[in-house]
């Protein structure tokens, strides 16, 4: 069962939360900024050793001061109209995050709406991709959480999920 919740992802007690990071992995605004603030300065120190991350790929770090044990850092595509492989790149973020989770004995995982903030990916199209991949992987996890940041986003996710089932 995919859980669709409205919450600040930094508060979740799960094996891993996913961060919508930037290519340099050096922190930014939005969910990335919130995760760095909650994890403490050791996260940035650790991220500096990871050598950045290509768009669509994923890396993993400890959770440091977060209630979550790990942070999976993935870099979503910047929306530039839809003809720049944004959809397959966003799908790759979810797939690579799940694969990294499986390799690291992560049994519960929470995702934010990757690319749907500053990166401008249209929310409904992004929710379709996110839920499509979540449905592919949910059987291999105890908990798969779509962590929305507003009730409106959660409503959209519920509507998209209902249409898929
Ligand atoms: P991107 O640069 O990938 O677009 P953003 O951080 O700007 O990343 O936004 C991604 C999504 O994360 C948005 O839908 C935003 O509402 C949501 N978000 C922002 N802060 C949090 C948070 N603390 N917990 C969960 N989701 C958040």
PDB file of C-alpha atoms and ligand atoms in Angstrom:
ATOM      1  CA  UNK A   1       0.000   0.000   0.000  1.00  0.00           C
ATOM      2  CA  UNK A   2       1.344   3.393  -0.971  1.00  0.00           C
ATOM      3  CA  UNK A   3       0.759   5.935   1.814  1.00  0.00           C
ATOM      4  CA  UNK A   4      -0.074   9.454   0.685  1.00  0.00           C
ATOM      5  CA  UNK A   5       0.462  11.901   3.535  1.00  0.00           C
ATOM      6  CA  UNK A   6       0.834  15.637   4.095  1.00  0.00           C
ATOM      7  CA  UNK A   7       3.903  16.306   6.230  1.00  0.00           C
ATOM      8  CA  UNK A   8       7.299  17.882   6.541  1.00  0.00           C
ATOM      9  CA  UNK A   9       9.479  15.030   5.266  1.00  0.00           C
ATOM     10  CA  UNK A  10      12.223  15.864   7.783  1.00  0.00           C
ATOM     11  CA  UNK A  11       9.972  14.667  10.643  1.00  0.00           C
ATOM     12  CA  UNK A  12       9.455  11.126   9.333  1.00  0.00           C
ATOM     13  CA  UNK A  13      10.846   8.119  11.179  1.00  0.00           C
ATOM     14  CA  UNK A  14      11.657   5.889   8.255  1.00  0.00           C
ATOM     15  CA  UNK A  15      14.707   4.027   7.002  1.00  0.00           C
ATOM     16  CA  UNK A  16      15.250   6.643   4.279  1.00  0.00           C
ATOM     17  CA  UNK A  17      13.875   9.942   3.092  1.00  0.00           C
ATOM     18  CA  UNK A  18      14.609  11.069  -0.443  1.00  0.00           C
ATOM     19  CA  UNK A  19      15.975  14.541  -1.063  1.00  0.00           C
ATOM     20  CA  UNK A  20      15.347  16.545  -4.227  1.00  0.00           C
ATOM     21  CA  UNK A  21      18.929  17.778  -4.422  1.00  0.00           C
ATOM     22  CA  UNK A  22      20.920  19.788  -6.946  1.00  0.00           C
ATOM     23  CA  UNK A  23      23.786  18.466  -9.102  1.00  0.00           C
ATOM     24  CA  UNK A  24      26.475  19.717  -6.731  1.00  0.00           C
ATOM     25  CA  UNK A  25      24.701  18.139  -3.700  1.00  0.00           C
ATOM     26  CA  UNK A  26      25.677  21.210  -1.708  1.00  0.00           C
ATOM     27  CA  UNK A  27      22.209  22.157  -0.521  1.00  0.00           C
ATOM     28  CA  UNK A  28      19.690  24.733  -1.641  1.00  0.00           C
ATOM     29  CA  UNK A  29      16.177  25.858  -0.865  1.00  0.00           C
ATOM     30  CA  UNK A  30      12.902  23.976  -0.627  1.00  0.00           C
ATOM     31  CA  UNK A  31      12.976  20.429   0.659  1.00  0.00           C
ATOM     32  CA  UNK A  32      16.766  20.296   0.221  1.00  0.00           C
ATOM     33  CA  UNK A  33      17.262  23.247   2.569  1.00  0.00           C
ATOM     34  CA  UNK A  34      14.844  21.772   5.113  1.00  0.00           C
ATOM     35  CA  UNK A  35      16.651  18.411   5.081  1.00  0.00           C
ATOM     36  CA  UNK A  36      20.076  20.041   5.528  1.00  0.00           C
ATOM     37  CA  UNK A  37      18.791  22.166   8.415  1.00  0.00           C
ATOM     38  CA  UNK A  38      17.253  19.165  10.170  1.00  0.00           C
ATOM     39  CA  UNK A  39      20.162  16.787   9.508  1.00  0.00           C
ATOM     40  CA  UNK A  40      22.781  19.248  10.764  1.00  0.00           C
ATOM     41  CA  UNK A  41      26.120  20.319   9.250  1.00  0.00           C
ATOM     42  CA  UNK A  42      27.509  16.790   8.978  1.00  0.00           C
ATOM     43  CA  UNK A  43      25.201  16.126   6.032  1.00  0.00           C
ATOM     44  CA  UNK A  44      26.833  18.877   3.978  1.00  0.00           C
ATOM     45  CA  UNK A  45      30.277  17.655   5.018  1.00  0.00           C
ATOM     46  CA  UNK A  46      29.368  14.132   3.874  1.00  0.00           C
ATOM     47  CA  UNK A  47      27.787  15.372   0.635  1.00  0.00           C
ATOM     48  CA  UNK A  48      31.015  17.163  -0.260  1.00  0.00           C
ATOM     49  CA  UNK A  49      32.709  13.745  -0.451  1.00  0.00           C
ATOM     50  CA  UNK A  50      30.153  12.332  -2.902  1.00  0.00           C
ATOM     51  CA  UNK A  51      31.392  14.158  -6.003  1.00  0.00           C
ATOM     52  CA  UNK A  52      28.020  15.549  -7.074  1.00  0.00           C
ATOM     53  CA  UNK A  53      25.219  13.630  -8.751  1.00  0.00           C
ATOM     54  CA  UNK A  54      23.988  13.577 -12.340  1.00  0.00           C
ATOM     55  CA  UNK A  55      20.358  14.410 -13.073  1.00  0.00           C
ATOM     56  CA  UNK A  56      18.270  11.230 -12.730  1.00  0.00           C
ATOM     57  CA  UNK A  57      20.863   9.442 -10.595  1.00  0.00           C
ATOM     58  CA  UNK A  58      20.899   8.887  -6.827  1.00  0.00           C
ATOM     59  CA  UNK A  59      23.398   8.718  -3.958  1.00  0.00           C
ATOM     60  CA  UNK A  60      23.016   7.796  -0.286  1.00  0.00           C
ATOM     61  CA  UNK A  61      24.173   9.286   2.991  1.00  0.00           C
ATOM     62  CA  UNK A  62      23.533   8.733   6.696  1.00  0.00           C
ATOM     63  CA  UNK A  63      20.645  10.722   8.188  1.00  0.00           C
ATOM     64  CA  UNK A  64      22.786  12.312  10.914  1.00  0.00           C
ATOM     65  CA  UNK A  65      20.409  14.287  13.191  1.00  0.00           C
ATOM     66  CA  UNK A  66      17.268  13.346  11.252  1.00  0.00           C
ATOM     67  CA  UNK A  67      14.850  10.757  12.615  1.00  0.00           C
ATOM     68  CA  UNK A  68      15.362   8.979   9.271  1.00  0.00           C
ATOM     69  CA  UNK A  69      18.383   6.622   9.197  1.00  0.00           C
ATOM     70  CA  UNK A  70      19.425   7.587   5.681  1.00  0.00           C
ATOM     71  CA  UNK A  71      19.022  10.273   3.066  1.00  0.00           C
ATOM     72  CA  UNK A  72      18.857   9.254  -0.572  1.00  0.00           C
ATOM     73  CA  UNK A  73      19.904  12.217  -2.688  1.00  0.00           C
ATOM     74  CA  UNK A  74      18.533  12.386  -6.180  1.00  0.00           C
ATOM     75  CA  UNK A  75      18.577  15.202  -8.712  1.00  0.00           C
ATOM     76  CA  UNK A  76      15.382  15.865 -10.626  1.00  0.00           C
ATOM     77  CA  UNK A  77      15.281  17.514 -14.052  1.00  0.00           C
ATOM     78  CA  UNK A  78      14.577  21.219 -14.420  1.00  0.00           C
ATOM     79  CA  UNK A  79      11.376  21.552 -16.468  1.00  0.00           C
ATOM     80  CA  UNK A  80      12.059  23.287 -19.746  1.00  0.00           C
ATOM     81  CA  UNK A  81       8.901  22.569 -21.712  1.00  0.00           C
ATOM     82  CA  UNK A  82       8.902  18.768 -21.875  1.00  0.00           C
ATOM     83  CA  UNK A  83      11.176  18.081 -24.846  1.00  0.00           C
ATOM     84  CA  UNK A  84      14.395  17.763 -22.881  1.00  0.00           C
ATOM     85  CA  UNK A  85      13.843  14.217 -21.554  1.00  0.00           C
ATOM     86  CA  UNK A  86      12.311  15.610 -18.367  1.00  0.00           C
ATOM     87  CA  UNK A  87       9.832  12.707 -17.993  1.00  0.00           C
ATOM     88  CA  UNK A  88      12.352   9.823 -18.367  1.00  0.00           C
ATOM     89  CA  UNK A  89      14.806  11.693 -16.145  1.00  0.00           C
ATOM     90  CA  UNK A  90      12.185  12.122 -13.416  1.00  0.00           C
ATOM     91  CA  UNK A  91      11.267   8.434 -13.714  1.00  0.00           C
ATOM     92  CA  UNK A  92      14.973   7.585 -13.380  1.00  0.00           C
ATOM     93  CA  UNK A  93      15.108   9.542 -10.094  1.00  0.00           C
ATOM     94  CA  UNK A  94      12.425   7.320  -8.590  1.00  0.00           C
ATOM     95  CA  UNK A  95      13.820   4.070 -10.037  1.00  0.00           C
ATOM     96  CA  UNK A  96      17.407   4.804  -8.990  1.00  0.00           C
ATOM     97  CA  UNK A  97      16.300   5.882  -5.509  1.00  0.00           C
ATOM     98  CA  UNK A  98      14.351   2.636  -5.038  1.00  0.00           C
ATOM     99  CA  UNK A  99      17.263   0.539  -6.372  1.00  0.00           C
ATOM    100  CA  UNK A 100      19.698   2.238  -4.007  1.00  0.00           C
ATOM    101  CA  UNK A 101      17.238   1.665  -1.169  1.00  0.00           C
ATOM    102  CA  UNK A 102      17.084  -2.065  -1.962  1.00  0.00           C
ATOM    103  CA  UNK A 103      20.892  -2.290  -2.048  1.00  0.00           C
ATOM    104  CA  UNK A 104      21.058  -0.656   1.391  1.00  0.00           C
ATOM    105  CA  UNK A 105      18.430  -2.665   3.281  1.00  0.00           C
ATOM    106  CA  UNK A 106      16.006   0.251   3.371  1.00  0.00           C
ATOM    107  CA  UNK A 107      12.520  -1.128   4.096  1.00  0.00           C
ATOM    108  CA  UNK A 108      10.612   2.123   4.565  1.00  0.00           C
ATOM    109  CA  UNK A 109      11.082   5.106   2.269  1.00  0.00           C
ATOM    110  CA  UNK A 110       9.453   8.515   1.812  1.00  0.00           C
ATOM    111  CA  UNK A 111       9.603  10.695  -1.293  1.00  0.00           C
ATOM    112  CA  UNK A 112       8.879  14.397  -1.770  1.00  0.00           C
ATOM    113  CA  UNK A 113       7.478  15.622  -5.091  1.00  0.00           C
ATOM    114  CA  UNK A 114      10.831  15.667  -6.868  1.00  0.00           C
ATOM    115  CA  UNK A 115      11.186  18.561  -9.377  1.00  0.00           C
ATOM    116  CA  UNK A 116       7.728  19.992  -8.575  1.00  0.00           C
ATOM    117  CA  UNK A 117       8.968  23.038  -6.672  1.00  0.00           C
ATOM    118  CA  UNK A 118      11.578  25.427  -8.004  1.00  0.00           C
ATOM    119  CA  UNK A 119      12.381  23.010 -10.873  1.00  0.00           C
ATOM    120  CA  UNK A 120       8.866  23.586 -12.241  1.00  0.00           C
ATOM    121  CA  UNK A 121       7.782  20.099 -13.365  1.00  0.00           C
ATOM    122  CA  UNK A 122       3.971  20.131 -13.822  1.00  0.00           C
ATOM    123  CA  UNK A 123       2.511  18.526 -10.719  1.00  0.00           C
ATOM    124  CA  UNK A 124       0.011  16.129 -12.256  1.00  0.00           C
ATOM    125  CA  UNK A 125       2.487  14.708 -14.771  1.00  0.00           C
ATOM    126  CA  UNK A 126       5.056  14.368 -11.984  1.00  0.00           C
ATOM    127  CA  UNK A 127       2.547  12.606  -9.705  1.00  0.00           C
ATOM    128  CA  UNK A 128       1.737  10.103 -12.484  1.00  0.00           C
ATOM    129  CA  UNK A 129       5.409   9.226 -12.873  1.00  0.00           C
ATOM    130  CA  UNK A 130       6.025   9.066  -9.111  1.00  0.00           C
ATOM    131  CA  UNK A 131       3.046   6.786  -8.442  1.00  0.00           C
ATOM    132  CA  UNK A 132       3.758   4.607 -11.471  1.00  0.00           C
ATOM    133  CA  UNK A 133       7.224   3.751 -10.148  1.00  0.00           C
ATOM    134  CA  UNK A 134       5.956   3.448  -6.553  1.00  0.00           C
ATOM    135  CA  UNK A 135       3.432   0.842  -7.736  1.00  0.00           C
ATOM    136  CA  UNK A 136       6.281  -1.094  -9.381  1.00  0.00           C
ATOM    137  CA  UNK A 137       8.315  -1.237  -6.175  1.00  0.00           C
ATOM    138  CA  UNK A 138       5.793  -1.214  -3.303  1.00  0.00           C
ATOM    139  CA  UNK A 139       5.792  -5.008  -2.880  1.00  0.00           C
ATOM    140  CA  UNK A 140       9.496  -4.972  -2.037  1.00  0.00           C
ATOM    141  CA  UNK A 141       9.093  -2.486   0.855  1.00  0.00           C
ATOM    142  CA  UNK A 142       7.258  -2.398   4.174  1.00  0.00           C
ATOM    143  CA  UNK A 143       6.330   1.255   3.650  1.00  0.00           C
ATOM    144  CA  UNK A 144       6.371   3.503   0.580  1.00  0.00           C
ATOM    145  CA  UNK A 145       5.312   7.044   1.434  1.00  0.00           C
ATOM    146  CA  UNK A 146       4.453   9.871  -0.935  1.00  0.00           C
ATOM    147  CA  UNK A 147       5.127  12.832   1.364  1.00  0.00           C
ATOM    148  CA  UNK A 148       3.207  15.831   0.068  1.00  0.00           C
ATOM    149  CA  UNK A 149       3.764  19.308   1.430  1.00  0.00           C
ATOM    150  CA  UNK A 150       0.168  20.543   1.085  1.00  0.00           C
ATOM    151  CA  UNK A 151      -3.300  19.024   1.248  1.00  0.00           C
ATOM    152  CA  UNK A 152      -3.813  20.124  -2.366  1.00  0.00           C
ATOM    153  CA  UNK A 153      -0.801  18.090  -3.487  1.00  0.00           C
ATOM    154  CA  UNK A 154      -1.984  15.087  -1.456  1.00  0.00           C
ATOM    155  CA  UNK A 155      -5.427  15.367  -3.068  1.00  0.00           C
ATOM    156  CA  UNK A 156      -3.841  15.331  -6.505  1.00  0.00           C
ATOM    157  CA  UNK A 157      -1.790  12.234  -5.615  1.00  0.00           C
ATOM    158  CA  UNK A 158      -4.910  10.434  -4.323  1.00  0.00           C
ATOM    159  CA  UNK A 159      -6.796  11.271  -7.507  1.00  0.00           C
ATOM    160  CA  UNK A 160      -3.945  10.095  -9.740  1.00  0.00           C
ATOM    161  CA  UNK A 161      -3.503   6.881  -7.719  1.00  0.00           C
ATOM    162  CA  UNK A 162      -7.227   6.124  -7.863  1.00  0.00           C
ATOM    163  CA  UNK A 163      -7.142   6.442 -11.656  1.00  0.00           C
ATOM    164  CA  UNK A 164      -4.253   3.958 -11.845  1.00  0.00           C
ATOM    165  CA  UNK A 165      -5.785   1.239  -9.647  1.00  0.00           C
TER     166      UNK A 165
HETATM  167  P1  LIG B   1      12.876  20.893  -6.858  1.00  0.00           P
HETATM  168  O1  LIG B   1      14.037  21.834  -6.944  1.00  0.00           O
HETATM  169  O2  LIG B   1      13.247  19.455  -7.179  1.00  0.00           O
HETATM  170  O3  LIG B   1      11.685  21.373  -7.591  1.00  0.00           O
HETATM  171  P2  LIG B   1      11.786  21.832  -4.279  1.00  0.00           P
HETATM  172  O4  LIG B   1      12.390  21.600  -2.946  1.00  0.00           O
HETATM  173  O5  LIG B   1      11.717  23.218  -4.789  1.00  0.00           O
HETATM  174  O6  LIG B   1      12.573  20.846  -5.280  1.00  0.00           O
HETATM  175  O7  LIG B   1      10.328  21.234  -4.292  1.00  0.00           O
HETATM  176  C1  LIG B   1      10.023  19.861  -4.399  1.00  0.00           C
HETATM  177  C2  LIG B   1       8.736  19.557  -3.654  1.00  0.00           C
HETATM  178  O8  LIG B   1       9.020  19.446  -2.253  1.00  0.00           O
HETATM  179  C3  LIG B   1       7.654  20.614  -3.788  1.00  0.00           C
HETATM  180  O9  LIG B   1       6.426  19.972  -4.106  1.00  0.00           O
HETATM  181  C4  LIG B   1       7.610  21.273  -2.401  1.00  0.00           C
HETATM  182  O10 LIG B   1       6.296  21.700  -2.072  1.00  0.00           O
HETATM  183  C5  LIG B   1       8.015  20.110  -1.524  1.00  0.00           C
HETATM  184  N1  LIG B   1       8.602  20.447  -0.211  1.00  0.00           N
HETATM  185  C6  LIG B   1       9.262  21.563   0.185  1.00  0.00           C
HETATM  186  N2  LIG B   1       9.659  21.456   1.464  1.00  0.00           N
HETATM  187  C7  LIG B   1       9.254  20.230   1.893  1.00  0.00           C
HETATM  188  C8  LIG B   1       9.342  19.530   3.137  1.00  0.00           C
HETATM  189  N3  LIG B   1       9.954  20.045   4.201  1.00  0.00           N
HETATM  190  N4  LIG B   1       8.797  18.283   3.211  1.00  0.00           N
HETATM  191  C9  LIG B   1       8.174  17.731   2.142  1.00  0.00           C
HETATM  192  N5  LIG B   1       8.066  18.338   0.952  1.00  0.00           N
HETATM  193  C10 LIG B   1       8.581  19.577   0.824  1.00  0.00           C
END
